Tab-separated table of C-alpha atoms in Angstrom:
chain	number	residue	atom	x	y	z
A	1	MET	CA	22.799	-0.169	15.837
A	2	THR	CA	19.920	0.373	18.207
A	3	ARG	CA	16.777	-1.697	17.804
A	4	VAL	CA	13.801	0.137	16.362
A	5	ALA	CA	10.381	-0.385	17.911
A	6	VAL	CA	6.944	-0.165	16.346
A	7	VAL	CA	5.200	1.676	19.173
A	8	ALA	CA	1.822	2.392	17.590
A	9	GLY	CA	-0.062	2.592	14.326
A	10	CYS	CA	-3.147	4.428	13.155
A	11	ARG	CA	-5.077	4.987	9.952
A	12	THR	CA	-8.143	6.567	8.498
A	13	PRO	CA	-11.020	4.353	7.467
A	14	PHE	CA	-10.281	2.841	4.060
A	15	VAL	CA	-13.158	3.522	1.673
A	16	LYS	CA	-13.888	3.020	-1.994
A	17	ALA	CA	-12.788	5.919	-4.174
A	18	GLN	CA	-15.510	8.434	-5.063
A	19	THR	CA	-17.538	7.626	-1.944
A	20	SER	CA	-17.574	8.945	1.624
A	21	LEU	CA	-14.098	10.555	1.683
A	22	ARG	CA	-14.084	11.846	-1.882
A	23	HIS	CA	-14.022	15.482	-0.752
A	24	ARG	CA	-10.872	14.960	1.319
A	25	SER	CA	-7.487	15.551	-0.277
A	26	ALA	CA	-4.476	13.299	0.194
A	27	VAL	CA	-2.958	15.915	2.509
A	28	GLU	CA	-6.104	16.011	4.658
A	29	LEU	CA	-6.196	12.216	4.871
A	30	GLY	CA	-2.516	12.129	5.799
A	31	ARG	CA	-2.924	14.812	8.438
A	32	HIS	CA	-5.835	12.903	9.976
A	33	ALA	CA	-3.818	9.685	10.219
A	34	VAL	CA	-0.889	11.512	11.834
A	35	GLU	CA	-3.134	13.321	14.319
A	36	GLY	CA	-4.875	10.079	15.190
A	37	LEU	CA	-1.533	8.388	15.753
A	38	LEU	CA	-0.284	11.133	18.067
A	39	THR	CA	-3.513	10.972	20.042
A	40	LYS	CA	-3.645	7.192	20.315
A	41	ALA	CA	0.045	6.935	21.243
A	42	GLY	CA	-0.039	9.850	23.676
A	43	VAL	CA	3.141	11.346	22.252
A	44	ASP	CA	4.208	14.994	22.351
A	45	PRO	CA	4.242	16.188	18.714
A	46	GLY	CA	7.337	18.230	19.496
A	47	ALA	CA	9.280	15.042	20.171
A	48	VAL	CA	8.823	13.722	16.607
A	49	ALA	CA	12.045	14.463	14.731
A	50	GLU	CA	11.090	13.233	11.260
A	51	LEU	CA	8.015	12.500	9.147
A	52	HIS	CA	8.550	9.979	6.338
A	53	PHE	CA	5.390	9.968	4.239
A	54	GLY	CA	4.497	8.580	0.816
A	55	TRP	CA	2.118	9.321	-2.042
A	56	VAL	CA	1.760	7.501	-5.381
A	57	VAL	CA	-1.041	9.229	-7.318
A	58	THR	CA	0.543	12.646	-6.933
A	59	ASP	CA	-0.674	16.174	-7.618
A	60	PRO	CA	1.871	18.483	-9.293
A	61	THR	CA	0.468	21.432	-7.336
A	62	VAL	CA	1.627	19.780	-4.096
A	63	PRO	CA	5.219	18.758	-4.892
A	64	HIS	CA	6.214	18.099	-1.267
A	65	MET	CA	3.185	16.413	0.253
A	66	ALA	CA	4.886	15.245	3.470
A	67	ARG	CA	5.853	18.777	4.383
A	68	GLU	CA	2.274	19.938	3.835
A	69	VAL	CA	1.020	17.121	6.081
A	70	ALA	CA	3.471	18.285	8.745
A	71	PHE	CA	2.404	21.930	8.417
A	72	SER	CA	-1.301	21.061	8.621
A	73	SER	CA	-0.866	18.793	11.655
A	74	SER	CA	0.231	19.507	15.218
A	75	LEU	CA	3.814	18.569	14.373
A	76	PRO	CA	6.162	21.540	14.853
A	77	ALA	CA	7.748	23.301	11.900
A	78	SER	CA	11.070	21.852	13.037
A	79	THR	CA	9.955	18.299	12.153
A	80	ARG	CA	11.882	17.196	9.068
A	81	ALA	CA	9.545	15.836	6.378
A	82	ILE	CA	10.410	13.668	3.369
A	83	THR	CA	8.021	12.593	0.586
A	84	TYR	CA	8.293	9.129	-0.995
A	85	SER	CA	6.807	7.465	-4.063
A	86	ASP	CA	7.486	3.760	-4.643
A	87	ASN	CA	4.189	2.346	-5.905
A	88	CYS	CA	2.594	-0.242	-3.611
A	89	ILE	CA	5.661	-0.516	-1.333
A	90	THR	CA	5.770	3.229	-0.686
A	91	GLY	CA	4.662	2.732	2.922
A	92	THR	CA	7.359	0.182	3.718
A	93	THR	CA	9.960	2.305	1.929
A	94	ALA	CA	9.038	5.179	4.257
A	95	ILE	CA	9.167	2.874	7.290
A	96	ILE	CA	12.591	1.545	6.317
A	97	ALA	CA	13.941	5.089	5.864
A	98	ALA	CA	12.648	6.067	9.305
A	99	HIS	CA	14.113	2.857	10.746
A	100	ASP	CA	17.531	3.677	9.338
A	101	ALA	CA	17.510	7.195	10.767
A	102	ILE	CA	16.763	5.789	14.217
A	103	ALA	CA	18.950	2.678	14.021
A	104	LEU	CA	21.983	4.758	13.040
A	105	GLY	CA	21.404	7.176	15.890
A	106	ARG	CA	20.431	10.260	13.896
A	107	GLN	CA	16.968	10.420	15.461
A	108	GLU	CA	15.020	8.754	18.243
A	109	ILE	CA	11.374	9.210	17.212
A	110	ALA	CA	9.855	9.269	13.725
A	111	ILE	CA	6.518	8.757	12.003
A	112	ALA	CA	6.260	6.862	8.709
A	113	GLY	CA	3.335	6.099	6.452
A	114	GLY	CA	1.482	7.256	3.383
A	115	THR	CA	-1.692	8.690	1.952
A	116	GLU	CA	-3.790	8.314	-1.167
A	117	SER	CA	-6.870	10.051	-2.495
A	118	MET	CA	-7.799	8.137	-5.604
A	119	SER	CA	-10.956	10.266	-5.730
A	120	ASN	CA	-8.875	13.371	-6.374
A	121	ALA	CA	-6.343	12.184	-8.925
A	122	ALA	CA	-4.932	15.062	-10.959
A	123	VAL	CA	-6.748	15.522	-14.281
A	124	LEU	CA	-4.446	15.649	-17.293
A	125	VAL	CA	-4.891	17.049	-20.799
A	126	SER	CA	-3.857	15.687	-24.190
A	127	ASP	CA	-0.298	16.127	-25.460
A	128	ARG	CA	-1.509	18.366	-28.310
A	129	LEU	CA	-3.372	20.716	-25.957
A	130	SER	CA	-0.518	20.679	-23.445
A	131	ASP	CA	2.017	21.620	-26.121
A	132	ALA	CA	-0.253	24.359	-27.472
A	133	LEU	CA	-0.770	25.869	-24.031
A	134	ARG	CA	2.957	25.885	-23.273
A	135	GLU	CA	3.785	27.556	-26.581
A	136	SER	CA	0.954	30.046	-26.109
A	137	ALA	CA	2.209	31.005	-22.662
A	138	ARG	CA	5.524	32.125	-24.158
A	139	GLU	CA	3.853	34.693	-26.414
A	140	LYS	CA	3.024	38.261	-25.405
A	141	SER	CA	0.197	39.269	-27.749
A	142	ALA	CA	-3.258	37.732	-27.742
A	143	TRP	CA	-3.065	37.048	-31.492
A	144	ALA	CA	0.227	35.210	-31.137
A	145	LYS	CA	-1.197	33.146	-28.289
A	146	LEU	CA	-4.238	32.166	-30.343
A	147	LYS	CA	-2.066	31.008	-33.254
A	148	HIS	CA	-0.737	28.160	-31.149
A	149	LEU	CA	-4.255	27.023	-30.267
A	150	ARG	CA	-5.502	26.772	-33.859
A	151	GLY	CA	-4.361	23.181	-34.222
A	152	VAL	CA	-6.252	21.992	-31.147
A	153	ARG	CA	-9.208	19.738	-31.966
A	154	LEU	CA	-12.344	19.105	-29.944
A	155	ARG	CA	-11.127	15.614	-29.012
A	156	ASP	CA	-7.992	17.189	-27.495
A	157	LEU	CA	-10.132	18.875	-24.855
A	158	ALA	CA	-11.213	15.583	-23.274
A	159	PRO	CA	-9.765	15.258	-19.731
A	160	GLN	CA	-7.472	12.328	-18.992
A	161	LEU	CA	-7.023	10.641	-15.621
A	162	PRO	CA	-3.710	9.041	-14.645
A	163	GLY	CA	-3.508	5.522	-16.042
A	164	VAL	CA	-2.711	2.290	-14.244
A	165	LYS	CA	-0.696	0.825	-17.093
A	166	GLU	CA	3.005	0.144	-16.752
A	167	PRO	CA	4.791	2.694	-18.973
A	168	SER	CA	7.520	0.130	-19.661
A	169	THR	CA	5.153	-2.600	-20.873
A	170	GLY	CA	1.849	-0.930	-21.774
A	171	LEU	CA	-0.045	-3.440	-19.619
A	172	SER	CA	-1.910	-2.830	-16.380
A	173	MET	CA	-1.173	-4.710	-13.166
A	174	GLY	CA	-4.301	-6.763	-13.747
A	175	GLU	CA	-3.246	-7.697	-17.262
A	176	HIS	CA	0.174	-8.714	-15.986
A	177	THR	CA	-1.429	-10.823	-13.265
A	178	GLU	CA	-3.567	-12.582	-15.872
A	179	LEU	CA	-0.311	-13.621	-17.534
A	180	MET	CA	1.065	-14.778	-14.177
A	181	VAL	CA	-1.902	-16.960	-13.239
A	182	LYS	CA	-1.868	-18.611	-16.644
A	183	GLU	CA	1.846	-19.388	-16.308
A	184	TRP	CA	1.445	-20.727	-12.756
A	185	LYS	CA	-1.841	-22.493	-13.609
A	186	ILE	CA	-3.855	-20.725	-10.919
A	187	GLY	CA	-7.586	-21.126	-11.532
A	188	ARG	CA	-10.504	-18.771	-11.001
A	189	GLU	CA	-11.992	-20.821	-8.166
A	190	ALA	CA	-8.851	-20.608	-6.036
A	191	GLN	CA	-8.656	-16.837	-6.572
A	192	ASP	CA	-12.265	-16.369	-5.507
A	193	HIS	CA	-11.625	-18.379	-2.342
A	194	VAL	CA	-8.777	-15.985	-1.433
A	195	ALA	CA	-11.188	-13.067	-1.850
A	196	LEU	CA	-13.957	-14.733	0.141
A	197	ARG	CA	-11.644	-15.522	3.041
A	198	SER	CA	-10.325	-11.954	3.010
A	199	HIS	CA	-13.847	-10.557	3.429
A	200	GLN	CA	-14.790	-13.118	6.074
A	201	ASN	CA	-11.678	-12.458	8.155
A	202	ALA	CA	-11.990	-8.676	7.818
A	203	ALA	CA	-15.658	-8.786	8.856
A	204	ALA	CA	-14.823	-10.892	11.911
A	205	ALA	CA	-11.915	-8.602	12.853
A	206	THR	CA	-14.210	-5.589	12.536
A	207	ASP	CA	-16.885	-7.166	14.703
A	208	ASP	CA	-14.449	-8.081	17.481
A	209	GLY	CA	-12.807	-4.649	17.356
A	210	ARG	CA	-9.321	-5.551	16.143
A	211	LEU	CA	-9.521	-3.599	12.882
A	212	VAL	CA	-11.616	-0.817	14.380
A	213	ALA	CA	-8.886	-0.200	16.979
A	214	GLU	CA	-6.516	0.878	14.175
A	215	ILE	CA	-8.907	3.503	12.821
A	216	HIS	CA	-9.237	7.203	13.630
A	217	PRO	CA	-12.819	7.951	12.449
A	218	PHE	CA	-13.147	10.687	9.853
A	219	ASP	CA	-16.238	12.615	8.696
A	220	ASP	CA	-18.506	10.260	10.651
A	221	VAL	CA	-16.951	7.264	8.891
A	222	ASN	CA	-16.047	4.827	11.656
A	223	GLY	CA	-14.940	1.747	9.757
A	224	ASP	CA	-13.696	0.392	6.468
A	225	GLY	CA	-16.212	0.716	3.675
A	226	LEU	CA	-15.157	-2.080	1.338
A	227	ILE	CA	-15.790	-5.199	3.415
A	228	ARG	CA	-18.569	-7.274	1.819
A	229	ARG	CA	-20.260	-9.134	4.639
A	230	ASP	CA	-22.875	-10.674	2.383
A	231	THR	CA	-20.529	-12.006	-0.266
A	232	SER	CA	-20.295	-15.701	-0.994
A	233	PHE	CA	-18.407	-17.988	-3.297
A	234	GLU	CA	-21.485	-18.193	-5.480
A	235	LYS	CA	-21.724	-14.397	-5.798
A	236	LEU	CA	-18.018	-14.071	-6.580
A	237	ALA	CA	-18.278	-16.800	-9.208
A	238	LYS	CA	-20.914	-14.815	-11.129
A	239	LEU	CA	-18.650	-11.804	-11.723
A	240	LYS	CA	-17.177	-11.354	-15.184
A	241	PRO	CA	-13.429	-11.050	-15.829
A	242	VAL	CA	-12.285	-7.445	-16.263
A	243	PHE	CA	-8.723	-7.673	-17.597
A	244	ASP	CA	-8.937	-10.650	-19.956
A	245	ARG	CA	-12.540	-10.736	-21.127
A	246	SER	CA	-12.123	-13.982	-23.030
A	247	GLU	CA	-13.079	-17.380	-21.652
A	248	GLN	CA	-9.542	-17.665	-20.284
A	249	GLY	CA	-9.888	-14.562	-18.045
A	250	THR	CA	-9.962	-15.170	-14.280
A	251	LEU	CA	-9.442	-11.778	-12.581
A	252	THR	CA	-12.656	-10.007	-11.578
A	253	ALA	CA	-13.625	-6.995	-9.505
A	254	GLY	CA	-14.329	-9.475	-6.707
A	255	ASN	CA	-10.879	-11.065	-6.493
A	256	SER	CA	-8.929	-7.843	-7.104
A	257	SER	CA	-8.156	-4.973	-4.716
A	258	PRO	CA	-10.286	-1.856	-5.315
A	259	LEU	CA	-9.335	1.781	-5.857
A	260	THR	CA	-9.280	3.189	-2.340
A	261	ASP	CA	-8.973	6.444	-0.392
A	262	GLY	CA	-7.107	6.378	2.908
A	263	ALA	CA	-3.952	7.077	4.890
A	264	SER	CA	-1.894	5.305	7.549
A	265	ALA	CA	0.867	6.266	9.981
A	266	VAL	CA	3.262	4.270	12.172
A	267	LEU	CA	5.167	5.560	15.211
A	268	LEU	CA	8.756	4.308	15.455
A	269	MET	CA	11.165	4.813	18.369
A	270	SER	CA	14.571	3.602	19.409
A	271	GLU	CA	14.319	0.893	22.049
A	272	GLU	CA	15.940	3.183	24.597
A	273	ARG	CA	13.614	6.108	23.872
A	274	ALA	CA	10.561	3.869	24.096
A	275	LYS	CA	11.677	2.791	27.565
A	276	ALA	CA	12.300	6.385	28.570
A	277	GLU	CA	8.846	7.372	27.325
A	278	GLY	CA	7.231	4.468	29.172
A	279	LYS	CA	5.974	2.942	25.919
A	280	THR	CA	5.669	-0.815	25.470
A	281	PRO	CA	6.628	-1.683	21.869
A	282	LEU	CA	4.177	-3.693	19.834
A	283	ALA	CA	7.114	-5.263	17.977
A	284	PHE	CA	10.598	-4.541	16.645
A	285	LEU	CA	11.723	-4.283	13.027
A	286	LYS	CA	14.078	-7.240	12.700
A	287	GLY	CA	14.937	-7.054	8.997
A	288	PHE	CA	13.744	-6.241	5.506
A	289	GLU	CA	14.543	-6.995	1.887
A	290	ASN	CA	13.657	-5.021	-1.238
A	291	VAL	CA	13.958	-6.582	-4.692
A	292	ALA	CA	13.450	-5.539	-8.294
A	293	ILE	CA	12.837	-8.003	-11.124
A	294	ASP	CA	12.178	-8.027	-14.858
A	295	PRO	CA	8.448	-7.522	-15.562
A	296	ALA	CA	8.718	-10.345	-18.097
A	297	ASP	CA	9.265	-12.721	-15.149
A	298	GLY	CA	5.920	-11.657	-13.667
A	299	LEU	CA	5.251	-8.062	-12.667
A	300	LEU	CA	4.082	-8.930	-9.146
A	301	MET	CA	6.342	-11.936	-8.492
A	302	GLY	CA	8.885	-9.983	-6.416
A	303	PRO	CA	7.830	-11.571	-3.088
A	304	GLY	CA	8.812	-14.942	-4.545
A	305	ILE	CA	12.397	-13.712	-4.285
A	306	ALA	CA	12.305	-11.135	-1.471
A	307	VAL	CA	10.901	-13.398	1.243
A	308	PRO	CA	13.291	-16.367	0.744
A	309	ARG	CA	16.266	-13.998	0.645
A	310	LEU	CA	15.220	-12.207	3.820
A	311	LEU	CA	14.533	-15.360	5.786
A	312	ARG	CA	17.854	-16.863	4.713
A	313	ARG	CA	19.748	-13.722	5.719
A	314	LEU	CA	18.048	-13.615	9.126
A	315	GLY	CA	18.588	-17.335	9.744
A	316	LEU	CA	14.841	-17.925	10.013
A	317	THR	CA	12.358	-20.204	8.258
A	318	LEU	CA	8.810	-19.780	7.076
A	319	ASP	CA	7.781	-22.168	9.850
A	320	ASP	CA	9.218	-19.698	12.393
A	321	MET	CA	6.649	-17.096	11.330
A	322	ASP	CA	3.652	-17.018	13.651
A	323	LEU	CA	1.696	-14.749	11.306
A	324	VAL	CA	2.046	-13.802	7.642
A	325	GLU	CA	0.588	-10.579	6.238
A	326	MET	CA	0.598	-10.746	2.451
A	327	HIS	CA	-0.689	-7.814	0.420
A	328	GLU	CA	-3.602	-8.878	-1.769
A	329	ALA	CA	-3.226	-6.851	-4.935
A	330	PHE	CA	-5.087	-9.738	-6.562
A	331	GLY	CA	-6.059	-13.154	-5.308
A	332	GLY	CA	-4.092	-14.604	-8.216
A	333	GLN	CA	-0.942	-12.709	-7.251
A	334	VAL	CA	-1.153	-14.095	-3.702
A	335	LEU	CA	-1.448	-17.660	-4.992
A	336	CYS	CA	1.370	-17.287	-7.532
A	337	ASN	CA	3.806	-16.118	-4.870
A	338	LEU	CA	2.707	-18.763	-2.378
A	339	ALA	CA	3.384	-21.312	-5.106
A	340	ALA	CA	6.824	-19.783	-5.708
A	341	TRP	CA	7.687	-20.172	-2.022
A	342	GLU	CA	6.470	-23.757	-2.006
A	343	ARG	CA	8.064	-24.934	-5.274
A	344	GLY	CA	11.098	-22.678	-5.398
A	345	TRP	CA	11.460	-19.970	-8.037
A	346	LYS	CA	14.798	-18.243	-8.610
A	347	GLU	CA	15.405	-19.020	-4.921
A	348	ASP	CA	15.201	-22.284	-3.010
A	349	ALA	CA	11.770	-23.413	-1.848
A	350	ILE	CA	10.897	-22.299	1.688
A	351	GLY	CA	7.680	-24.217	2.319
A	352	THR	CA	3.987	-23.477	2.665
A	353	VAL	CA	1.985	-21.027	4.756
A	354	PRO	CA	-0.798	-22.632	6.811
A	355	VAL	CA	-4.066	-20.872	6.044
A	356	GLU	CA	-4.625	-20.134	9.728
A	357	LYS	CA	-1.487	-17.933	9.737
A	358	LEU	CA	-2.213	-15.977	6.547
A	359	ASN	CA	-3.982	-12.593	6.571
A	360	VAL	CA	-5.935	-13.460	9.684
A	361	LEU	CA	-7.661	-10.043	9.735
A	362	GLY	CA	-8.252	-9.955	5.992
A	363	SER	CA	-6.137	-7.907	3.633
A	364	SER	CA	-6.259	-5.547	0.672
A	365	ILE	CA	-9.081	-7.204	-1.294
A	366	ALA	CA	-11.483	-6.650	1.597
A	367	VAL	CA	-9.930	-3.769	3.540
A	368	GLY	CA	-8.782	-1.743	0.528
A	369	HIS	CA	-5.545	-0.625	-1.100
A	370	PRO	CA	-4.690	3.089	-0.979
A	371	PHE	CA	-1.312	2.531	-2.648
A	372	ALA	CA	1.001	4.520	-0.348
A	373	ALA	CA	-0.974	3.682	2.802
A	374	THR	CA	-0.955	-0.109	2.452
A	375	GLY	CA	2.508	-0.649	3.962
A	376	GLY	CA	1.642	1.258	7.121
A	377	ARG	CA	-1.686	-0.523	7.398
A	378	ILE	CA	-0.105	-3.960	7.113
A	379	VAL	CA	2.703	-3.206	9.591
A	380	THR	CA	0.162	-1.795	12.066
A	381	THR	CA	-2.155	-4.785	11.708
A	382	LEU	CA	0.661	-7.304	12.072
A	383	ALA	CA	2.364	-5.596	15.024
A	384	ARG	CA	-0.900	-5.267	16.928
A	385	GLU	CA	-1.900	-8.882	16.289
A	386	LEU	CA	1.530	-10.182	17.306
A	387	ALA	CA	1.194	-8.256	20.568
A	388	ARG	CA	-2.348	-9.483	21.143
A	389	ARG	CA	-1.289	-13.099	20.683
A	390	ASP	CA	2.076	-12.625	22.389
A	391	ALA	CA	3.592	-14.282	19.310
A	392	ARG	CA	7.227	-13.855	18.318
A	393	TYR	CA	7.647	-13.433	14.549
A	394	GLY	CA	5.523	-11.885	11.830
A	395	LEU	CA	6.218	-11.642	8.091
A	396	VAL	CA	5.201	-8.782	5.783
A	397	SER	CA	5.119	-9.444	2.021
A	398	ILE	CA	4.142	-6.713	-0.446
A	399	CYS	CA	4.384	-6.769	-4.231
A	400	ALA	CA	4.451	-3.544	-6.240
A	401	ALA	CA	3.914	-2.149	-9.686
A	402	GLY	CA	7.190	-1.570	-11.465
A	403	ALA	CA	8.147	-5.201	-10.707
A	404	GLN	CA	9.436	-4.572	-7.197
A	405	ALA	CA	8.641	-5.996	-3.753
A	406	CYS	CA	9.366	-5.667	-0.074
A	407	ALA	CA	9.625	-8.324	2.640
A	408	MET	CA	9.887	-7.457	6.324
A	409	VAL	CA	10.066	-9.404	9.571
A	410	LEU	CA	8.693	-8.065	12.843
A	411	GLU	CA	9.841	-9.561	16.134
A	412	ARG	CA	8.615	-9.512	19.697
A	413	ALA	CA	11.366	-10.384	22.152
């Protein structure tokens, strides 16, 4: 198989939901990321064979979002588009699919990524009203239609937004993480320190231009809107728990990733095509591992298995990794999985990650977490930083709702 290169990456600014990009749909955000990528990479849109694009908080009126992104962008109608939905690893799932198409020789150039507009989540109605409306639609006369609506109560008219609870367990990701940190004995103070470092690193990487270089400004928004420059450990410590409101609760709005609007896109090419195009790869996709576990073992503990398995299969160690990009769904989730790597959990222990290698530009707590866009953002950040440092190996670790996870290794050689 041919090696697959990460040639470029681009994203919109990541902003808090219901703020500066609230009037932009997921399709518009996705189109903007794709257009920015094509511009930054200097690639002919007609050369892109496939668009692999993801979306988690979907809209039933747009059943094939990736195709709509393609139609609204400068990509030609001949570009094949595929839509993905895989919770927080949607972006890496799209990247892996594009990798496979190129590695197996079916294509030479593809774009992968994802988009999310949490501000424009589809509004749902109650089951009673939904049933009544469906039955009413089958009738022909107005009287017959009204008969089906007689049982609807005023409370049934209240709009409902998509929930964040796991359908299989009835608990949210935050509630599951509260269970995890109690089991792994991860305290509030340690979680707040993860959050503080995320904001400090993201602020520094914004000031020196590293994060800004990834962004294609949109609607006069030039940078990420969630980085708290003025935060401190003392300020974080004052926040109240939001998932377990008892004295035992440790997860707060400060040490959890926020609801975010944004999109990201990554340009992938075969090694040969990159040479032919005169493009210097940022890095190559060396390997990846997806896992699924029982939520009872810890909903977001998948990286504790995925990373050791991947490193073992590639014949590499954690010490070989020059940089580690670990998705920060919650500060507690990061610490639980780091502990699993250090102590061993369902897989042999693989060691510790020096703090100077971990999330050196900040991560999801500070930058934001538009579910389907996070994978593309992390791969872009890691590939660019590896190239800047002329380092060899970088590790991607992303947990996901649904008790799944993805690990990926990027290589420069």
